[in-house]
Every structure is written in structure tokens, then in C-alpha cells.
Tab-separated table of C-alpha atoms in Angstrom:
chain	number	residue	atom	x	y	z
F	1	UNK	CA	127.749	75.960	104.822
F	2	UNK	CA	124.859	76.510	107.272
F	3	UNK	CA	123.305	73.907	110.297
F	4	UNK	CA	121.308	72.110	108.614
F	5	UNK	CA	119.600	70.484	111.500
F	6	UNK	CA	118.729	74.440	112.561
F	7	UNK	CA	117.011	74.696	109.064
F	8	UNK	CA	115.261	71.665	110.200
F	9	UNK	CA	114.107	72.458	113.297
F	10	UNK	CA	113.006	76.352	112.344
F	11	UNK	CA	111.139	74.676	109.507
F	12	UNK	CA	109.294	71.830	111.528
F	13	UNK	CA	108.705	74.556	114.261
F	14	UNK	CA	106.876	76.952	111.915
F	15	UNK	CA	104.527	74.494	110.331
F	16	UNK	CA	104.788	72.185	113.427
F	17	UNK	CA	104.511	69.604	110.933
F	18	UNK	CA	106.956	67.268	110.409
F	19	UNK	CA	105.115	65.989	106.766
F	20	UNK	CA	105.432	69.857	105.517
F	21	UNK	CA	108.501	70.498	107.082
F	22	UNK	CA	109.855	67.232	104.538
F	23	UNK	CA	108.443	68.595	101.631
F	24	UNK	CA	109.854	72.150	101.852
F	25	UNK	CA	112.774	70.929	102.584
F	26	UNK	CA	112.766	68.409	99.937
F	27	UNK	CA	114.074	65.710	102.153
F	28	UNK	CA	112.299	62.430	103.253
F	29	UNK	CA	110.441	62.763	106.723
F	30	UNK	CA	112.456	60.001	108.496
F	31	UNK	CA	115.451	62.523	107.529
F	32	UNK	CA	113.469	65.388	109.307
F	33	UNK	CA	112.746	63.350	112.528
F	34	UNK	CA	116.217	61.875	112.585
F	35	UNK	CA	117.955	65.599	112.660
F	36	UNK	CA	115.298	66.538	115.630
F	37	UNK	CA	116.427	63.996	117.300
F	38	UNK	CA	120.261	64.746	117.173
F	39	UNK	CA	119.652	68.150	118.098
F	40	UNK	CA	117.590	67.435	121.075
F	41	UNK	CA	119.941	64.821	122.295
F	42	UNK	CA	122.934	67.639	121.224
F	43	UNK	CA	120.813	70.001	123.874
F	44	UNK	CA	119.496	66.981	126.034
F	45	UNK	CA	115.734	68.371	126.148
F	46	UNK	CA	112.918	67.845	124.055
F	47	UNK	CA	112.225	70.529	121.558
F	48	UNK	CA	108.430	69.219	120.195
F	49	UNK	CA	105.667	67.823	122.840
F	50	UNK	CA	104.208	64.313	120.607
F	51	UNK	CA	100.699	63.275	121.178
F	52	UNK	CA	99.341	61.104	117.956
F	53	UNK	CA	100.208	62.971	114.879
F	54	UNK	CA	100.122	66.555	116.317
F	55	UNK	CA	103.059	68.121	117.683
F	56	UNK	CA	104.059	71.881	119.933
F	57	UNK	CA	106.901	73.188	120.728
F	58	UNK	CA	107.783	72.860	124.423
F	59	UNK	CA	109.438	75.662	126.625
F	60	UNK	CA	113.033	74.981	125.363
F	61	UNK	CA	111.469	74.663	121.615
F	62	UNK	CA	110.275	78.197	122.012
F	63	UNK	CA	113.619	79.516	123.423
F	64	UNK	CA	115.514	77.895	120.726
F	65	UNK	CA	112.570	79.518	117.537
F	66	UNK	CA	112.824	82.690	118.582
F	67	UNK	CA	116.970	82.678	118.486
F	68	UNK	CA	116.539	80.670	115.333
F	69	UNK	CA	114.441	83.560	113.814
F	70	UNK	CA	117.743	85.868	114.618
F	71	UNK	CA	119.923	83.424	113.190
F	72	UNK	CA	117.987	82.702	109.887
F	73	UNK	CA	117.533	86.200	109.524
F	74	UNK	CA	121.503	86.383	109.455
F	75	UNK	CA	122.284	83.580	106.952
F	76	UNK	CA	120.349	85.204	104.458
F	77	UNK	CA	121.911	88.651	104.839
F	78	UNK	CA	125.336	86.272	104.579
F	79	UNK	CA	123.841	84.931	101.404
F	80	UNK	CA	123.434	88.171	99.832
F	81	UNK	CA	126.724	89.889	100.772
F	82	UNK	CA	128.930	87.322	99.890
F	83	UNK	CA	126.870	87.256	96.273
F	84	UNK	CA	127.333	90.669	96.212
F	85	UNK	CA	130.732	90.477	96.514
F	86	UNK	CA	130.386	88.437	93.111
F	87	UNK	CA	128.405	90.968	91.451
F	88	UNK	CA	126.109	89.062	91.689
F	89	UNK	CA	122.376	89.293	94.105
F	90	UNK	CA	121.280	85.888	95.412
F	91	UNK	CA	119.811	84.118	98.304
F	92	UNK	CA	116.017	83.327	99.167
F	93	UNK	CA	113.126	86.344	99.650
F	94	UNK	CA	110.314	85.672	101.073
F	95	UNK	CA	107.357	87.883	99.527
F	96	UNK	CA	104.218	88.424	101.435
F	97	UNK	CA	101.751	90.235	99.223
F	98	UNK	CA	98.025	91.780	99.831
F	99	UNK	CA	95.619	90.260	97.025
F	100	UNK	CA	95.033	93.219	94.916
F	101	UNK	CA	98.796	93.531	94.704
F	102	UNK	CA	99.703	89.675	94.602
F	103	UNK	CA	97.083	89.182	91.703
F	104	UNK	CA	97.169	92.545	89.846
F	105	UNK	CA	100.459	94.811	90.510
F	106	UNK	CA	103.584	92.842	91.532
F	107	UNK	CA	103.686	89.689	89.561
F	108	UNK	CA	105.220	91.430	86.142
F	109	UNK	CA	107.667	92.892	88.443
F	110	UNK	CA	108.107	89.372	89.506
F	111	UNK	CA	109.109	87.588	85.956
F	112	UNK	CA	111.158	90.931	85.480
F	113	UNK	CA	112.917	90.578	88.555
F	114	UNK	CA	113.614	86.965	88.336
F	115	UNK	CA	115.456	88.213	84.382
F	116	UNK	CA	117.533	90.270	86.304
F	117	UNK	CA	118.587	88.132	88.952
F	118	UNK	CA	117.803	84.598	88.542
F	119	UNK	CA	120.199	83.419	91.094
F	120	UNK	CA	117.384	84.948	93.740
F	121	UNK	CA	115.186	82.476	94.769
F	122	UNK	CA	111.839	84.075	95.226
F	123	UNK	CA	108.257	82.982	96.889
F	124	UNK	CA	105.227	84.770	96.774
F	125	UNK	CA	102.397	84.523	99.982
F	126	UNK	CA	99.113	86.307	99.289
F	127	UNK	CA	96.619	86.840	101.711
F	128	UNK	CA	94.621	90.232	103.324
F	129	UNK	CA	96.461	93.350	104.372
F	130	UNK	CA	95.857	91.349	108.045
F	131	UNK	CA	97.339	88.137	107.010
F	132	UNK	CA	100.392	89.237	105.607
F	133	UNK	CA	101.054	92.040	108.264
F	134	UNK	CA	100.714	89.017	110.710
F	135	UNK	CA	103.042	86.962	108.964
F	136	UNK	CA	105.715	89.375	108.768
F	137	UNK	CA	105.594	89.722	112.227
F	138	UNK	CA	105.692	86.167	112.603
F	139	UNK	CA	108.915	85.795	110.659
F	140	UNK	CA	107.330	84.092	107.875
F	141	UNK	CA	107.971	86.429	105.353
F	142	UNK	CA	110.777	89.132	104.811
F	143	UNK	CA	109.098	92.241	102.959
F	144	UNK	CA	105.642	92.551	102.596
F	145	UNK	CA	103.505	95.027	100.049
F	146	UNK	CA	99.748	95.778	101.779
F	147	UNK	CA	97.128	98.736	100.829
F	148	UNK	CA	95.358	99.492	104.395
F	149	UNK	CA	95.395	102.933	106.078
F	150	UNK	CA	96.038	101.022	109.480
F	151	UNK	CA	99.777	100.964	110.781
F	152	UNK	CA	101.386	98.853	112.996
F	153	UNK	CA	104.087	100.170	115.484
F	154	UNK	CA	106.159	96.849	114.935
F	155	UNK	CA	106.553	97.758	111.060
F	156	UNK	CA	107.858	100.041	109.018
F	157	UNK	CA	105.834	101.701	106.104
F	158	UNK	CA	107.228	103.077	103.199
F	159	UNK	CA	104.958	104.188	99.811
F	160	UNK	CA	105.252	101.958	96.783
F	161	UNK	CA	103.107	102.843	93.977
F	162	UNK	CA	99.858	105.030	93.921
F	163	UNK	CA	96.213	102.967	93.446
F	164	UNK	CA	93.202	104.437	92.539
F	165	UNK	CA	89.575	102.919	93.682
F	166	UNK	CA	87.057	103.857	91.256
F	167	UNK	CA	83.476	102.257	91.142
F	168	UNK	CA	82.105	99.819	88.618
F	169	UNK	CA	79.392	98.022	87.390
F	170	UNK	CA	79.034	95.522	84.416
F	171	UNK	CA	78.732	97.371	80.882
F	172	UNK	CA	74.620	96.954	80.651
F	173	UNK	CA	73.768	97.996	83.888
F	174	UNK	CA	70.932	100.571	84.158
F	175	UNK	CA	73.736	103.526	85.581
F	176	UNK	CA	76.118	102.338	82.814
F	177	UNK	CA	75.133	105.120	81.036
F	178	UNK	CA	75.590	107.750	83.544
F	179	UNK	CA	78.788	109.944	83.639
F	180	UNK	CA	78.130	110.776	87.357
F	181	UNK	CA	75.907	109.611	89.969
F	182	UNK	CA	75.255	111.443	93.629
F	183	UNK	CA	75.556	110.050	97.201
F	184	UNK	CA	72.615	110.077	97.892
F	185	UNK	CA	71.965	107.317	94.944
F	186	UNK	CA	75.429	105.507	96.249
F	187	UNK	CA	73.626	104.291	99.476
F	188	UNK	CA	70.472	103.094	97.465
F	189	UNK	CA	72.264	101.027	94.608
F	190	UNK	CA	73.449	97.182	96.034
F	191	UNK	CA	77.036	96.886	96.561
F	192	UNK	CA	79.610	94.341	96.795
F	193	UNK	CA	82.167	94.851	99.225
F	194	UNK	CA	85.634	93.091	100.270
F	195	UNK	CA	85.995	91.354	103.898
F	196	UNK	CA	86.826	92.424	107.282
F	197	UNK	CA	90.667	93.052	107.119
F	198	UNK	CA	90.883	93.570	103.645
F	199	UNK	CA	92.929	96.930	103.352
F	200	UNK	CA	90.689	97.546	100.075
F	201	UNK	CA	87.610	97.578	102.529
F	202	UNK	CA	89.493	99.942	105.211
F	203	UNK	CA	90.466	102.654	102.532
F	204	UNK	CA	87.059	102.650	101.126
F	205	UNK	CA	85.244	103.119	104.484
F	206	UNK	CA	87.982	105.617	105.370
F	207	UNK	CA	86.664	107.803	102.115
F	208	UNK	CA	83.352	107.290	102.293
F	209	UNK	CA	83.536	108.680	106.238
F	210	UNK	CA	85.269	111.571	104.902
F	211	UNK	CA	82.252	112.313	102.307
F	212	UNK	CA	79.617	112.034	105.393
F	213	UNK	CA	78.886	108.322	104.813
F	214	UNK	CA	79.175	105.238	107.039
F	215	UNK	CA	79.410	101.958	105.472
F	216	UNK	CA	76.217	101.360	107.400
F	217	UNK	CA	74.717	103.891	104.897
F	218	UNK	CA	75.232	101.727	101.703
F	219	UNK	CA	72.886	98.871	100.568
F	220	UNK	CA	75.071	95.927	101.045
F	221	UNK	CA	74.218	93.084	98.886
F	222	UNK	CA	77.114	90.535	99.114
F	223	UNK	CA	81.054	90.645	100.997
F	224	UNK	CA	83.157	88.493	99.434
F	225	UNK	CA	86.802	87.378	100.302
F	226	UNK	CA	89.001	88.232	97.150
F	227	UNK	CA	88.305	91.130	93.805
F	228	UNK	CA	88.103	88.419	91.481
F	229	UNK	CA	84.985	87.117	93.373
F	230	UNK	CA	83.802	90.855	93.506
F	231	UNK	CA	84.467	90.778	89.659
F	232	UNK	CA	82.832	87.879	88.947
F	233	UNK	CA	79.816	88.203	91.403
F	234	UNK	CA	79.520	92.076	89.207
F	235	UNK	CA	78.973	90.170	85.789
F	236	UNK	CA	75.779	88.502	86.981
F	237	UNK	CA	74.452	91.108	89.383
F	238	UNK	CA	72.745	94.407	89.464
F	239	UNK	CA	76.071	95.797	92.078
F	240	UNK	CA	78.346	98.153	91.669
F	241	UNK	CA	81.876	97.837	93.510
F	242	UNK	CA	85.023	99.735	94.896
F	243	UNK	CA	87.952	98.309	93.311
F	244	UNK	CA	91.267	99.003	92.403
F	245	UNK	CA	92.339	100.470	88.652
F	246	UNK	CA	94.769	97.918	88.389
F	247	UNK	CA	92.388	94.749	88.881
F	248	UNK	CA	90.118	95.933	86.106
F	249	UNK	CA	92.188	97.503	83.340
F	250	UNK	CA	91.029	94.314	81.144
F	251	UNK	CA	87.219	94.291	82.059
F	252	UNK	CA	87.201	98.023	80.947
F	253	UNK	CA	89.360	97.651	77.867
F	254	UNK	CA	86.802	94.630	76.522
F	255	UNK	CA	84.124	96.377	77.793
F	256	UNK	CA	82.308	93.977	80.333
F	257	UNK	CA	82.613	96.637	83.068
F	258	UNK	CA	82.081	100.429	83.419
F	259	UNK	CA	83.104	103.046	85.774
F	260	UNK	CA	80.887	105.172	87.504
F	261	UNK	CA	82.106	108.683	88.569
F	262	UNK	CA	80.699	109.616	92.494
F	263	UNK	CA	80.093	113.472	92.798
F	264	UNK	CA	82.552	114.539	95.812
F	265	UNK	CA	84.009	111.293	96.128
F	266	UNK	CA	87.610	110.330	94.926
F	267	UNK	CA	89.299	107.154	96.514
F	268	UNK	CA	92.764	107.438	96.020
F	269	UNK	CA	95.393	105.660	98.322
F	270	UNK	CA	99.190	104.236	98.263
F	271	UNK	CA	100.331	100.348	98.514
F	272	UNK	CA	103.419	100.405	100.779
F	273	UNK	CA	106.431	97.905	101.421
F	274	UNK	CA	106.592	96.444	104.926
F	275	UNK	CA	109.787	95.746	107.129
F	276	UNK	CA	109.958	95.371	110.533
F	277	UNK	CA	111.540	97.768	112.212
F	278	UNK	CA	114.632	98.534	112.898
F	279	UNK	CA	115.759	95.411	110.306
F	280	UNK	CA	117.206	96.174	106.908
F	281	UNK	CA	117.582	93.168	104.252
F	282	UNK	CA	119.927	93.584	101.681
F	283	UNK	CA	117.750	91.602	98.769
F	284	UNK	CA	114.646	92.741	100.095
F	285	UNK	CA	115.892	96.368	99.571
F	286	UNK	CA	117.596	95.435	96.425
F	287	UNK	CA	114.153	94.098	95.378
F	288	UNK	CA	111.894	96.916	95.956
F	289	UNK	CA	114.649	99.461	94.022
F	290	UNK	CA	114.230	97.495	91.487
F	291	UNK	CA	110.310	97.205	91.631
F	292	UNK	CA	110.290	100.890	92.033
F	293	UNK	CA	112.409	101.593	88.974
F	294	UNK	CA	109.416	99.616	86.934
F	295	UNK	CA	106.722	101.535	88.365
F	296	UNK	CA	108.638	104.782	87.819
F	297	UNK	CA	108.967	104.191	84.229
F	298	UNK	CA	105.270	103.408	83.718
């Protein structure tokens, strides 16, 4: 019931690709550039500046994206209220998810979701607390769930579940036997910390500021780009890490890691939904009551 060649366009325009724009579209790619090329003769400019096999948008490209954002925005909240009006949720969500929470906390919620209401079509982008903040802003995504402290005037932040950071080190380390070490030995052990715009690495520095500490303090053996690689670099190292009580619920039950109480130092924190603000999406509302009634009965 929707333009077609607008889903076109706002899909070549955000991958500026007219290859991926085919496949996510599932359409062949002389389709794609055939609809381009109606709607720029429709407007009579050029939407896309050619040169080899890249392609930008031009000035009227740009003007015509960021209406298409509004409009695409709209044909989804048409989606879902005339499915509601069958009873029924449906239309498309786009899910943008840190990696704790894309690997760890929301993809149960996922499979139970999908159950519920599998005439919503649902897609999952995981990235850092950065990445997907960035993409939401960008349009590419619809509802986000991150785990920094940092907020961003543009969004809107509302608490999702509660997360716990506790410290751990593989089961035969020397301090595996420990119930509780100081601060002072925290700086001298070697420890394996997230990236630069990982929310994980922001709450942790946040804490360990609050305790007296700088992350300049700790011995820093290794940063590495996702907690399984933290995880995994743990099992064959003498380093203890900060991460989440979700991500290693199975290492502690089989007993390849161990946590290690800090004296004075609890990490606690809260993984939020983000909207942008000032817009309200009926299935990405619809979707986060529902992931909070799971959480809720845990």
C-alpha cells in the first residue's frame, strides 16, 4: 500500500549501495536502479552523484532522506495501528542492542517475543553503547537498549533491567581462593578491559573514580572489543576482569571462572531503552512492556 520506489530510494540512500540496497529489499539490482530512475525523472533532478561503483547523495538526495526518515517513520506507526485494530501487533522493529545485552540479556526475550507476536518482524543490530546510540540517531534503528552512564540530549533514557559488574578470574588462578581482595592489590593484578565507547568500560571507570582510583591506576594487560574476547582471553591468562553477571552465569555455574569480591567497591548500574525524543512507536513500546514483564517475573 506504500511507495515503493520511496522504500527504494531510503534504502539505497542509507547503505548508498545499490548491491545492498537489492538484497534487503529482496529485489534484483536492475529493479533498484530502474525505480531511482523513475523517481528522479518524477522530480527531474538527480538524487545519487555516480563515479565508478561508488555513489552520494546530492543536495536534492539529502532533502528528499531526511523527509523520507519522517515518512518511514509514519508507515510503520500505520502498520501497527491498523494491526492493532485486528488485535493483532505487527509491522517491522528495528532493534539496536549494546553487546552485553545483544549477546547475554535480550535474545530470550527475543524468541519469547516473536511466540507472542509472530506477525512482528524483528532485526537485531549489536554494536557498543556508541554505535548503537549513533545509529538511532541516524534513523537506522527504532529502540535501542545500551549500559553507559553517558546521555545524549537527542535521546530519551528510560531504566530496563538492573546489571551487576562483579570481577573474575579463571577458577585456578592464584586469588581464586580469596573471598576478598583490597585496592590496593586491584591496581597490581593485570586486567582485561573493554574498548573506548564500550558503556561496560564507562561504568567501570565511573566506580572505580568513585573508590579513589583512575583507570590509569590499574595494570592493564590487554583491551579487547567484545566480553566474549574478555572471557576467552581470562581462560588462558593470569587477568582478572569487570564484567557483567549476566555474561558469565555459565562460566561460574561449570566452574571455569570465579568471582572476586573488591573491599569498598560494588559496580552496580542499569541498561536502559533508547528513543529519540519527543517520538513514541507503538511496537517499540509494545515491545519493551513486554520485555519488562519477563524481567519482572525473574
Amino acid at each position: 500500500m506504500f511507495d515503493f520506489r520511496l522504500t527504494v530510494f531510503y534504502t539505497v540512500a542509507k547503505r548508498l549501495s545499490f548491491t545492498k540496497a537489492a538484497a534487503e529489499l529482496f529485489v534484483t539490482q536492475p529493479a533498484i536502479t530502474k525505480h531511482v530512475q523513475e523517481l528522479e525523472s518524477q522530480l527531474g533532478m538527480a538524487l545519487f552523484d555516480r563515479r565508478g561503483n561508488q555513489i552520494s547523495l546530492t543536495t536534492a538526495g539529502n532533502v528528499l532522506l531526511r523527509h523520507a526518515e519522517t515518512i518511514m517513520g509514519v508507515y510503520r506507526q500505520i502498520e501497527f495501528d491498523l494491526n492493532a485494530l485486528k488485535g493483532q501487533p505487527g509491522g517491522r522493529l528495528r532493534l539496536g542492542a549494546s553487546s552485553t545485552i545483544a549477546q547475554y540479556v535480550i535474545p530470550a526475550v527475543l524468541a519469547r517475543f516473536q511466540d507472542h507476536s509472530p506477525e512482528v518482524s524483528l532485526s537485531l543490530l549489536s554494536g557498543n553503547t556508541d554505535q548503537i546510540e549513533q545509529a538511532l540517531l541516524n534513523n537506522d534503528i527504532d529502540l535501542g537498549l545500551v549500559e553507559g552512564r553517558t546521555h545524549h540530549s537527542d535521546i530519551r533514557y528510560t531504566p530496563f533491567v538492573k546489571d551487576e559488574l562483579v570481577l573474575v578470574c579463571r577458577a585456578d588462578h592464584p586469588l581464586a581462593g580469596r573471598d576478598e581482595i583490597t585496592l590496593d592489590e586491584l591496581k597490581t593484578v593485570p586486567i582485561a578491559l573493554r574498548e573506548r565507547g564500550s558503556g561496560s568500560l564507562e561504568v567501570v571507570e565511573h566506580a572505580l573514580r568513585g573508590a579513589g582510583l583512575r583507570l590509569n591506576d590499574l595494570n592493564l594487560a590487554m583491551q579487547l572489543g567484545s566480553t566474549e574476547g574478555i572471557k576467552s582471553y581470562l581462560t588462558n591468562s593470569a587477568s582478572i576482569a569487570f564484567i557483567s553477571i549476566f555474561a558469565v552465569q555459565n562460566e561460574l555455574k561449570n566452574g571455569i571462572l570465579r568471582v572476586l569480591d573488591v573491599a569498598g567497591l560494588t559496580i552496580q548500574r542499569d541498561f536502559y531503552s533508547v528513543q529519540l525524543q519527543g517520538v513514541s512507536e507503538g511496537l517499540a513500546d509494545t515491545f519493551m512492556r513486554f520485555a519488562r514483564q519477563q524481567y519482572n517475573r525473574r
